[in-house]
Amino acid sequence: MGFGLVEAFNRGMEGDDGYEVAGIRVKCSHCGGEAFDERTAQLNTAGATLFGLDWANKSAYVLACKACGHLEWFL
Ligand SMILES: [Zn+2]
């Protein structure tokens, strides 16, 4: 896995499931929840191009809200 972005993707306070991205606490845009499960998604080149994301790295971080299941994507 590539961890180039992970330095900006720090765990929040110990003991909870909160995350910070670029120094900002991640909140679910649907329900406002702050507990997430972290996933890593690999973006293949074809898919990245298809979605106009060929500027992006080939991996994305996905946070799945534990309360409602909404997915927050970070590239
Ligand atoms: Zn939510």
Coordinates of C-alpha atoms and ligand atoms in Angstrom, one line a residue:
M1 CA 0.0 0.0 0.0
G2 CA 1.1 3.5 -0.6
F3 CA 1.3 5.7 2.5
G4 CA 2.3 9.0 0.8
L5 CA -1.0 10.6 1.9
V6 CA -1.3 8.9 5.2
E7 CA 0.8 11.5 7.0
A8 CA -2.0 13.9 6.4
F9 CA -4.5 11.3 7.4
N10 CA -3.9 11.0 11.1
R11 CA -5.9 9.2 13.6
G12 CA -7.9 11.4 15.9
M13 CA -7.9 11.0 19.6
E14 CA -6.9 7.6 20.8
G15 CA -9.6 5.2 21.7
D16 CA -12.2 6.4 19.3
D17 CA -12.7 5.9 15.6
G18 CA -12.4 9.5 14.5
Y19 CA -10.1 10.7 11.8
E20 CA -8.5 13.9 10.8
V21 CA -7.7 14.8 7.2
A22 CA -5.4 17.9 6.7
G23 CA -5.9 18.8 10.3
I24 CA -9.7 18.8 10.1
R25 CA -11.8 16.4 12.0
V26 CA -13.8 14.2 9.6
K27 CA -17.5 14.3 9.9
C28 CA -20.0 12.3 8.0
S29 CA -21.7 14.6 5.5
H30 CA -24.9 12.7 5.8
C31 CA -25.5 12.2 9.6
G32 CA -22.6 14.2 11.1
G33 CA -21.2 11.1 12.8
E34 CA -17.5 11.0 13.6
A35 CA -16.8 7.3 13.9
F36 CA -15.6 5.6 10.8
D37 CA -14.1 2.4 9.4
E38 CA -11.1 3.0 7.2
R39 CA -10.7 1.3 3.8
T40 CA -8.2 1.7 1.1
A41 CA -9.4 1.6 -2.5
Q42 CA -7.2 1.0 -5.4
L43 CA -8.0 3.0 -8.5
N44 CA -6.8 1.4 -11.7
T45 CA -5.7 3.7 -14.5
A46 CA -8.6 3.0 -16.7
G47 CA -11.1 3.8 -13.9
A48 CA -9.2 6.9 -12.9
T49 CA -9.3 8.2 -16.4
L50 CA -12.9 7.3 -16.8
F51 CA -13.8 9.5 -13.8
G52 CA -11.5 12.3 -14.8
L53 CA -9.2 11.6 -11.9
D54 CA -6.0 10.8 -13.7
W55 CA -4.4 13.6 -11.8
A56 CA -4.8 11.6 -8.7
N57 CA -2.8 8.9 -7.1
K58 CA -3.9 5.3 -7.7
S59 CA -5.1 4.8 -4.2
A60 CA -7.9 6.4 -2.3
Y61 CA -8.9 6.4 1.3
V62 CA -12.5 5.6 2.1
L63 CA -14.1 6.2 5.4
A64 CA -17.3 4.4 6.0
C65 CA -19.5 6.0 8.6
K66 CA -20.3 3.6 11.4
A67 CA -23.6 5.2 12.1
C68 CA -25.2 5.3 8.6
G69 CA -22.7 3.7 6.2
H70 CA -22.1 6.8 4.1
L71 CA -18.7 6.7 2.4
E72 CA -16.4 9.6 2.5
W73 CA -13.6 9.4 -0.2
F74 CA -10.2 11.0 0.0
L75 CA -7.7 10.8 -2.7
Ligands
ZN1 ZN -23.1 9.0 8.7

